[in-house]
mmCIF file of N, CA and C in Angstrom:
data_model
loop_
_atom_site.group_PDB
_atom_site.id
_atom_site.type_symbol
_atom_site.label_atom_id
_atom_site.label_comp_id
_atom_site.label_asym_id
_atom_site.label_seq_id
_atom_site.Cartn_x
_atom_site.Cartn_y
_atom_site.Cartn_z
ATOM 1 N N MET E 1 -8.692 -6.858 -5.956
ATOM 2 C CA MET E 1 -7.976 -6.723 -4.707
ATOM 3 C C MET E 1 -7.759 -5.258 -4.416
ATOM 4 N N THR E 2 -8.705 -4.652 -3.758
ATOM 5 C CA THR E 2 -8.574 -3.242 -3.411
ATOM 6 C C THR E 2 -8.383 -3.098 -1.919
ATOM 7 N N GLU E 3 -7.354 -2.340 -1.550
ATOM 8 C CA GLU E 3 -7.125 -2.081 -0.147
ATOM 9 C C GLU E 3 -7.811 -0.779 0.229
ATOM 10 N N THR E 4 -8.372 -0.741 1.395
ATOM 11 C CA THR E 4 -9.066 0.482 1.803
ATOM 12 C C THR E 4 -8.057 1.508 2.234
ATOM 13 N N GLY E 5 -8.461 2.752 2.149
ATOM 14 C CA GLY E 5 -7.587 3.837 2.581
ATOM 15 C C GLY E 5 -7.955 4.317 3.957
ATOM 16 N N SER E 6 -8.636 3.487 4.724
ATOM 17 C CA SER E 6 -9.065 3.934 6.060
ATOM 18 C C SER E 6 -7.881 4.163 6.958
ATOM 19 N N PRO E 7 -7.895 5.288 7.694
ATOM 20 C CA PRO E 7 -6.776 5.607 8.558
ATOM 21 C C PRO E 7 -6.549 4.525 9.599
ATOM 22 N N GLY E 8 -5.307 4.173 9.786
ATOM 23 C CA GLY E 8 -4.944 3.202 10.792
ATOM 24 C C GLY E 8 -5.113 1.766 10.350
ATOM 25 N N ALA E 9 -5.591 1.569 9.122
ATOM 26 C CA ALA E 9 -5.791 0.206 8.642
ATOM 27 C C ALA E 9 -4.505 -0.252 7.972
ATOM 28 N N LEU E 10 -3.821 -1.165 8.588
ATOM 29 C CA LEU E 10 -2.588 -1.696 8.023
ATOM 30 C C LEU E 10 -2.944 -2.901 7.141
ATOM 31 N N GLY E 11 -3.010 -2.673 5.861
ATOM 32 C CA GLY E 11 -3.244 -3.769 4.949
ATOM 33 C C GLY E 11 -4.646 -4.344 4.991
ATOM 34 N N VAL E 12 -5.610 -3.618 5.490
ATOM 35 C CA VAL E 12 -6.976 -4.122 5.502
ATOM 36 C C VAL E 12 -7.492 -4.004 4.071
ATOM 37 N N SER E 13 -8.049 -5.091 3.574
ATOM 38 C CA SER E 13 -8.461 -5.054 2.206
ATOM 39 C C SER E 13 -9.984 -5.041 2.083
ATOM 40 N N GLY E 14 -10.433 -4.670 0.910
ATOM 41 C CA GLY E 14 -11.869 -4.625 0.652
ATOM 42 C C GLY E 14 -12.470 -6.005 0.541
ATOM 43 N N GLU E 15 -13.778 -6.059 0.490
ATOM 44 C CA GLU E 15 -14.464 -7.330 0.350
ATOM 45 C C GLU E 15 -14.077 -7.984 -0.950
ATOM 46 N N GLY E 16 -14.120 -9.328 -0.968
ATOM 47 C CA GLY E 16 -13.821 -10.051 -2.196
ATOM 48 C C GLY E 16 -12.416 -10.547 -2.293
ATOM 49 N N ASP E 17 -11.532 -10.181 -1.387
ATOM 50 C CA ASP E 17 -10.150 -10.673 -1.490
ATOM 51 C C ASP E 17 -9.678 -11.208 -0.166
ATOM 52 N N ALA E 18 -10.538 -11.889 0.524
ATOM 53 C CA ALA E 18 -10.211 -12.424 1.856
ATOM 54 C C ALA E 18 -9.004 -13.349 1.834
ATOM 55 N N HIS E 19 -8.734 -13.941 0.644
ATOM 56 C CA HIS E 19 -7.622 -14.908 0.558
ATOM 57 C C HIS E 19 -6.369 -14.258 -0.020
ATOM 58 N N ALA E 20 -6.406 -12.976 -0.318
ATOM 59 C CA ALA E 20 -5.224 -12.298 -0.853
ATOM 60 C C ALA E 20 -4.202 -12.075 0.217
ATOM 61 N N THR E 21 -2.934 -12.136 -0.199
ATOM 62 C CA THR E 21 -1.877 -11.821 0.758
ATOM 63 C C THR E 21 -1.367 -10.409 0.469
ATOM 64 N N HIS E 22 -0.849 -9.764 1.445
ATOM 65 C CA HIS E 22 -0.366 -8.415 1.318
ATOM 66 C C HIS E 22 1.153 -8.414 1.267
ATOM 67 N N GLY E 23 1.705 -7.398 0.688
ATOM 68 C CA GLY E 23 3.151 -7.306 0.503
ATOM 69 C C GLY E 23 3.929 -7.381 1.801
ATOM 70 N N TYR E 24 3.351 -6.904 2.894
ATOM 71 C CA TYR E 24 4.095 -6.869 4.159
ATOM 72 C C TYR E 24 4.037 -8.199 4.916
ATOM 73 N N ILE E 25 3.303 -9.178 4.404
ATOM 74 C CA ILE E 25 3.053 -10.395 5.200
ATOM 75 C C ILE E 25 4.314 -11.153 5.570
ATOM 76 N N THR E 26 5.326 -11.118 4.716
ATOM 77 C CA THR E 26 6.567 -11.841 5.028
ATOM 78 C C THR E 26 7.337 -11.137 6.137
ATOM 79 N N ASP E 27 7.043 -9.889 6.378
ATOM 80 C CA ASP E 27 7.707 -9.095 7.422
ATOM 81 C C ASP E 27 6.771 -8.695 8.520
ATOM 82 N N LYS E 28 5.641 -9.382 8.611
ATOM 83 C CA LYS E 28 4.584 -9.035 9.567
ATOM 84 C C LYS E 28 5.065 -8.984 11.017
ATOM 85 N N ALA E 29 5.833 -9.988 11.422
ATOM 86 C CA ALA E 29 6.315 -10.023 12.814
ATOM 87 C C ALA E 29 7.201 -8.797 13.101
ATOM 88 N N ASN E 30 8.037 -8.385 12.158
ATOM 89 C CA ASN E 30 8.872 -7.212 12.338
ATOM 90 C C ASN E 30 8.007 -5.968 12.475
ATOM 91 N N TYR E 31 6.999 -5.814 11.600
ATOM 92 C CA TYR E 31 6.105 -4.656 11.688
ATOM 93 C C TYR E 31 5.382 -4.623 13.031
ATOM 94 N N LEU E 32 4.896 -5.786 13.483
ATOM 95 C CA LEU E 32 4.184 -5.817 14.755
ATOM 96 C C LEU E 32 5.117 -5.444 15.933
ATOM 97 N N ALA E 33 6.334 -5.912 15.872
ATOM 98 C CA ALA E 33 7.311 -5.562 16.945
ATOM 99 C C ALA E 33 7.602 -4.062 16.917
ATOM 100 N N ARG E 34 7.776 -3.505 15.727
ATOM 101 C CA ARG E 34 8.035 -2.076 15.626
ATOM 102 C C ARG E 34 6.850 -1.269 16.107
ATOM 103 N N LEU E 35 5.649 -1.698 15.768
ATOM 104 C CA LEU E 35 4.434 -1.003 16.205
ATOM 105 C C LEU E 35 4.260 -1.089 17.736
ATOM 106 N N LYS E 36 4.686 -2.214 18.306
ATOM 107 C CA LYS E 36 4.609 -2.358 19.761
ATOM 108 C C LYS E 36 5.547 -1.345 20.446
ATOM 109 N N ARG E 37 6.766 -1.194 19.856
ATOM 110 C CA ARG E 37 7.692 -0.193 20.381
ATOM 111 C C ARG E 37 7.125 1.224 20.237
ATOM 112 N N ILE E 38 6.483 1.472 19.123
ATOM 113 C CA ILE E 38 5.870 2.782 18.876
ATOM 114 C C ILE E 38 4.767 3.053 19.922
ATOM 115 N N GLU E 39 3.975 2.052 20.230
ATOM 116 C CA GLU E 39 2.951 2.191 21.272
ATOM 117 C C GLU E 39 3.606 2.579 22.595
ATOM 118 N N GLY E 40 4.706 1.903 22.917
ATOM 119 C CA GLY E 40 5.444 2.238 24.145
ATOM 120 C C GLY E 40 5.952 3.663 24.126
ATOM 121 N N GLN E 41 6.449 4.115 22.992
ATOM 122 C CA GLN E 41 6.922 5.496 22.858
ATOM 123 C C GLN E 41 5.758 6.484 23.129
ATOM 124 N N ALA E 42 4.599 6.174 22.533
ATOM 125 C CA ALA E 42 3.450 7.084 22.705
ATOM 126 C C ALA E 42 3.015 7.119 24.171
ATOM 127 N N ARG E 43 3.008 5.951 24.825
ATOM 128 C CA ARG E 43 2.704 5.925 26.274
ATOM 129 C C ARG E 43 3.719 6.727 27.076
ATOM 130 N N GLY E 44 4.993 6.639 26.679
ATOM 131 C CA GLY E 44 6.042 7.394 27.352
ATOM 132 C C GLY E 44 5.842 8.885 27.220
ATOM 133 N N ILE E 45 5.441 9.326 26.021
ATOM 134 C CA ILE E 45 5.171 10.765 25.844
ATOM 135 C C ILE E 45 3.985 11.188 26.700
ATOM 136 N N HIS E 46 2.975 10.361 26.770
ATOM 137 C CA HIS E 46 1.796 10.660 27.602
ATOM 138 C C HIS E 46 2.229 10.827 29.042
ATOM 139 N N ARG E 47 3.082 9.924 29.487
ATOM 140 C CA ARG E 47 3.571 9.986 30.873
ATOM 141 C C ARG E 47 4.402 11.260 31.109
ATOM 142 N N MET E 48 5.218 11.600 30.125
ATOM 143 C CA MET E 48 6.036 12.817 30.261
ATOM 144 C C MET E 48 5.156 14.056 30.405
ATOM 145 N N VAL E 49 4.083 14.155 29.615
ATOM 146 C CA VAL E 49 3.178 15.289 29.743
ATOM 147 C C VAL E 49 2.493 15.260 31.098
ATOM 148 N N ASP E 50 2.033 14.081 31.512
ATOM 149 C CA ASP E 50 1.362 13.937 32.804
ATOM 150 C C ASP E 50 2.268 14.348 33.941
ATOM 151 N N GLU E 51 3.561 14.033 33.807
ATOM 152 C CA GLU E 51 4.524 14.374 34.864
ATOM 153 C C GLU E 51 5.097 15.793 34.665
ATOM 154 N N GLU E 52 4.592 16.507 33.661
ATOM 155 C CA GLU E 52 4.971 17.890 33.392
ATOM 156 C C GLU E 52 6.478 18.054 33.204
ATOM 157 N N GLN E 53 7.025 17.164 32.363
ATOM 158 C CA GLN E 53 8.454 17.257 32.044
ATOM 159 C C GLN E 53 8.744 18.379 31.070
ATOM 160 N N TYR E 54 9.980 18.661 30.890
ATOM 161 C CA TYR E 54 10.441 19.793 30.077
ATOM 162 C C TYR E 54 9.973 19.659 28.638
ATOM 163 N N CYS E 55 9.477 20.777 28.078
ATOM 164 C CA CYS E 55 8.872 20.789 26.731
ATOM 165 C C CYS E 55 9.811 20.223 25.685
ATOM 166 N N ILE E 56 11.054 20.620 25.677
ATOM 167 C CA ILE E 56 12.007 20.202 24.659
ATOM 168 C C ILE E 56 12.221 18.693 24.730
ATOM 169 N N ASP E 57 12.266 18.136 25.931
ATOM 170 C CA ASP E 57 12.415 16.693 26.078
ATOM 171 C C ASP E 57 11.209 15.945 25.465
ATOM 172 N N ILE E 58 10.039 16.507 25.674
ATOM 173 C CA ILE E 58 8.804 15.911 25.111
ATOM 174 C C ILE E 58 8.861 16.016 23.604
ATOM 175 N N LEU E 59 9.234 17.186 23.100
ATOM 176 C CA LEU E 59 9.310 17.383 21.638
ATOM 177 C C LEU E 59 10.333 16.432 21.019
ATOM 178 N N THR E 60 11.418 16.188 21.698
ATOM 179 C CA THR E 60 12.427 15.237 21.191
ATOM 180 C C THR E 60 11.810 13.845 21.039
ATOM 181 N N GLN E 61 11.015 13.452 22.019
ATOM 182 C CA GLN E 61 10.380 12.136 21.972
ATOM 183 C C GLN E 61 9.282 12.094 20.869
ATOM 184 N N VAL E 62 8.572 13.190 20.688
ATOM 185 C CA VAL E 62 7.570 13.284 19.625
ATOM 186 C C VAL E 62 8.271 13.128 18.277
ATOM 187 N N SER E 63 9.411 13.769 18.111
ATOM 188 C CA SER E 63 10.166 13.652 16.868
ATOM 189 C C SER E 63 10.604 12.204 16.608
ATOM 190 N N ALA E 64 11.066 11.548 17.661
ATOM 191 C CA ALA E 64 11.485 10.143 17.512
ATOM 192 C C ALA E 64 10.283 9.251 17.149
ATOM 193 N N LEU E 65 9.167 9.529 17.756
ATOM 194 C CA LEU E 65 7.943 8.754 17.455
ATOM 195 C C LEU E 65 7.502 8.984 16.027
ATOM 196 N N THR E 66 7.565 10.232 15.567
ATOM 197 C CA THR E 66 7.196 10.566 14.195
ATOM 198 C C THR E 66 8.092 9.819 13.204
ATOM 199 N N LYS E 67 9.383 9.817 13.476
ATOM 200 C CA LYS E 67 10.343 9.121 12.580
ATOM 201 C C LYS E 67 10.056 7.616 12.585
ATOM 202 N N ALA E 68 9.729 7.050 13.720
ATOM 203 C CA ALA E 68 9.422 5.622 13.777
ATOM 204 C C ALA E 68 8.184 5.306 12.966
ATOM 205 N N LEU E 69 7.165 6.140 13.064
ATOM 206 C CA LEU E 69 5.931 5.933 12.270
ATOM 207 C C LEU E 69 6.223 6.100 10.771
ATOM 208 N N GLU E 70 7.022 7.104 10.436
ATOM 209 C CA GLU E 70 7.382 7.298 9.023
ATOM 210 C C GLU E 70 8.120 6.093 8.485
ATOM 211 N N SER E 71 8.988 5.515 9.295
ATOM 212 C CA SER E 71 9.730 4.338 8.868
ATOM 213 C C SER E 71 8.797 3.165 8.575
ATOM 214 N N VAL E 72 7.835 2.955 9.436
ATOM 215 C CA VAL E 72 6.842 1.889 9.214
ATOM 216 C C VAL E 72 6.060 2.201 7.931
ATOM 217 N N ALA E 73 5.611 3.416 7.787
ATOM 218 C CA ALA E 73 4.825 3.810 6.606
ATOM 219 C C ALA E 73 5.619 3.587 5.323
ATOM 220 N N LEU E 74 6.869 3.990 5.318
ATOM 221 C CA LEU E 74 7.700 3.812 4.099
ATOM 222 C C LEU E 74 7.933 2.342 3.825
ATOM 223 N N GLY E 75 8.108 1.549 4.858
ATOM 224 C CA GLY E 75 8.284 0.102 4.659
ATOM 225 C C GLY E 75 7.023 -0.517 4.074
ATOM 226 N N LEU E 76 5.878 -0.146 4.595
ATOM 227 C CA LEU E 76 4.604 -0.671 4.072
ATOM 228 C C LEU E 76 4.411 -0.208 2.639
ATOM 229 N N LEU E 77 4.739 1.028 2.368
ATOM 230 C CA LEU E 77 4.583 1.541 0.997
ATOM 231 C C LEU E 77 5.508 0.760 0.035
ATOM 232 N N ASP E 78 6.715 0.549 0.448
ATOM 233 C CA ASP E 78 7.681 -0.216 -0.369
ATOM 234 C C ASP E 78 7.151 -1.617 -0.632
ATOM 235 N N ASP E 79 6.668 -2.277 0.422
ATOM 236 C CA ASP E 79 6.096 -3.620 0.253
ATOM 237 C C ASP E 79 4.882 -3.599 -0.679
ATOM 238 N N HIS E 80 4.030 -2.561 -0.549
ATOM 239 C CA HIS E 80 2.860 -2.431 -1.399
ATOM 240 C C HIS E 80 3.264 -2.292 -2.856
ATOM 241 N N LEU E 81 4.261 -1.442 -3.102
ATOM 242 C CA LEU E 81 4.672 -1.206 -4.483
ATOM 243 C C LEU E 81 5.270 -2.503 -5.075
ATOM 244 N N LYS E 82 6.116 -3.199 -4.297
ATOM 245 C CA LYS E 82 6.781 -4.403 -4.793
ATOM 246 C C LYS E 82 5.831 -5.578 -4.988
ATOM 247 N N HIS E 83 4.740 -5.594 -4.209
ATOM 248 C CA HIS E 83 3.847 -6.748 -4.273
ATOM 249 C C HIS E 83 2.553 -6.418 -4.980
ATOM 250 N N CYS E 84 1.744 -5.616 -4.372
ATOM 251 C CA CYS E 84 0.411 -5.334 -4.881
ATOM 252 C C CYS E 84 0.428 -4.585 -6.218
ATOM 253 N N VAL E 85 1.245 -3.534 -6.302
ATOM 254 C CA VAL E 85 1.281 -2.745 -7.534
ATOM 255 C C VAL E 85 1.897 -3.536 -8.665
ATOM 256 N N VAL E 86 2.988 -4.238 -8.395
ATOM 257 C CA VAL E 86 3.636 -5.046 -9.433
ATOM 258 C C VAL E 86 2.701 -6.149 -9.914
ATOM 259 N N ASP E 87 2.019 -6.822 -9.010
ATOM 260 C CA ASP E 87 1.066 -7.855 -9.423
ATOM 261 C C ASP E 87 -0.066 -7.264 -10.288
ATOM 262 N N ALA E 88 -0.571 -6.105 -9.882
ATOM 263 C CA ALA E 88 -1.635 -5.473 -10.676
ATOM 264 C C ALA E 88 -1.104 -5.009 -12.033
ATOM 265 N N ALA E 89 0.131 -4.533 -12.078
ATOM 266 C CA ALA E 89 0.704 -4.078 -13.353
ATOM 267 C C ALA E 89 0.854 -5.271 -14.291
ATOM 268 N N ARG E 90 1.226 -6.434 -13.755
ATOM 269 C CA ARG E 90 1.330 -7.618 -14.594
ATOM 270 C C ARG E 90 -0.035 -7.986 -15.181
ATOM 271 N N ALA E 91 -1.090 -7.808 -14.369
ATOM 272 C CA ALA E 91 -2.447 -8.130 -14.837
ATOM 273 C C ALA E 91 -2.906 -7.104 -15.853
ATOM 274 N N GLY E 92 -2.463 -5.878 -15.684
ATOM 275 C CA GLY E 92 -2.825 -4.799 -16.602
ATOM 276 C C GLY E 92 -4.253 -4.309 -16.446
ATOM 277 N N GLY E 93 -4.658 -3.458 -17.346
ATOM 278 C CA GLY E 93 -6.023 -2.974 -17.368
ATOM 279 C C GLY E 93 -6.387 -2.040 -16.240
ATOM 280 N N ALA E 94 -7.651 -2.012 -15.912
ATOM 281 C CA ALA E 94 -8.187 -1.096 -14.920
ATOM 282 C C ALA E 94 -7.609 -1.385 -13.532
ATOM 283 N N GLU E 95 -7.338 -2.638 -13.211
ATOM 284 C CA GLU E 95 -6.761 -2.958 -11.891
ATOM 285 C C GLU E 95 -5.388 -2.320 -11.730
ATOM 286 N N ALA E 96 -4.584 -2.367 -12.757
ATOM 287 C CA ALA E 96 -3.266 -1.745 -12.717
ATOM 288 C C ALA E 96 -3.387 -0.247 -12.527
ATOM 289 N N ASP E 97 -4.267 0.383 -13.268
ATOM 290 C CA ASP E 97 -4.489 1.828 -13.141
ATOM 291 C C ASP E 97 -4.949 2.174 -11.728
ATOM 292 N N ALA E 98 -5.865 1.381 -11.182
ATOM 293 C CA ALA E 98 -6.382 1.619 -9.835
ATOM 294 C C ALA E 98 -5.283 1.501 -8.768
ATOM 295 N N LYS E 99 -4.401 0.481 -8.900
ATOM 296 C CA LYS E 99 -3.345 0.293 -7.925
ATOM 297 C C LYS E 99 -2.306 1.420 -7.984
ATOM 298 N N VAL E 100 -1.995 1.864 -9.178
ATOM 299 C CA VAL E 100 -1.044 2.962 -9.330
ATOM 300 C C VAL E 100 -1.621 4.239 -8.710
ATOM 301 N N LYS E 101 -2.898 4.505 -8.968
ATOM 302 C CA LYS E 101 -3.562 5.684 -8.388
ATOM 303 C C LYS E 101 -3.583 5.535 -6.856
ATOM 304 N N GLU E 102 -3.938 4.374 -6.362
ATOM 305 C CA GLU E 102 -3.982 4.130 -4.932
ATOM 306 C C GLU E 102 -2.619 4.401 -4.297
ATOM 307 N N ALA E 103 -1.549 3.918 -4.924
ATOM 308 C CA ALA E 103 -0.189 4.149 -4.421
ATOM 309 C C ALA E 103 0.166 5.626 -4.459
ATOM 310 N N SER E 104 -0.188 6.270 -5.554
ATOM 311 C CA SER E 104 0.084 7.722 -5.660
ATOM 312 C C SER E 104 -0.640 8.521 -4.586
ATOM 313 N N ASP E 105 -1.874 8.147 -4.333
ATOM 314 C CA ASP E 105 -2.660 8.820 -3.287
ATOM 315 C C ASP E 105 -2.049 8.599 -1.889
ATOM 316 N N ALA E 106 -1.567 7.379 -1.673
ATOM 317 C CA ALA E 106 -0.935 7.068 -0.372
ATOM 318 C C ALA E 106 0.371 7.874 -0.213
ATOM 319 N N ILE E 107 1.125 7.992 -1.283
ATOM 320 C CA ILE E 107 2.369 8.803 -1.229
ATOM 321 C C ILE E 107 2.020 10.258 -0.964
ATOM 322 N N ALA E 108 0.999 10.761 -1.621
ATOM 323 C CA ALA E 108 0.582 12.171 -1.384
ATOM 324 C C ALA E 108 0.167 12.366 0.070
ATOM 325 N N ARG E 109 -0.525 11.411 0.668
ATOM 326 C CA ARG E 109 -0.937 11.554 2.063
ATOM 327 C C ARG E 109 0.311 11.560 2.963
ATOM 328 N N LEU E 110 1.278 10.708 2.662
ATOM 329 C CA LEU E 110 2.485 10.653 3.469
ATOM 330 C C LEU E 110 3.290 11.947 3.359
ATOM 331 N N VAL E 111 3.346 12.500 2.161
ATOM 332 C CA VAL E 111 4.110 13.746 1.947
ATOM 333 C C VAL E 111 3.455 14.883 2.694
ATOM 334 N N ARG E 112 2.116 14.942 2.724
ATOM 335 C CA ARG E 112 1.402 15.998 3.419
ATOM 336 C C ARG E 112 1.507 15.890 4.923
ATOM 337 N N SER E 113 1.743 14.710 5.426
ATOM 338 C CA SER E 113 1.735 14.519 6.884
ATOM 339 C C SER E 113 3.037 14.937 7.535
#
């Protein structure tokens, strides 16, 4: 059960685990609702730039959008650790090592962004 690290892929997994569930699945509706609000925020920022609104007002909205995305990312990471990483750790071996590395890499990407 390997999840791809492709940008923008929320829980998209590699071949061979089509029947696997992801840690976020129990909260999927909440994530989708949050992402829909985030889409609206991004459209609002686009409109603000198009209407040539004040820079600081746009930056305020960009900051809010960034925080909203960070919140989704941290929630997904938490779900991944509690579900995918814990399951792999129980199984042990190379799968556990791979999941821990995958989680560490995801954390590093989040910290850099």
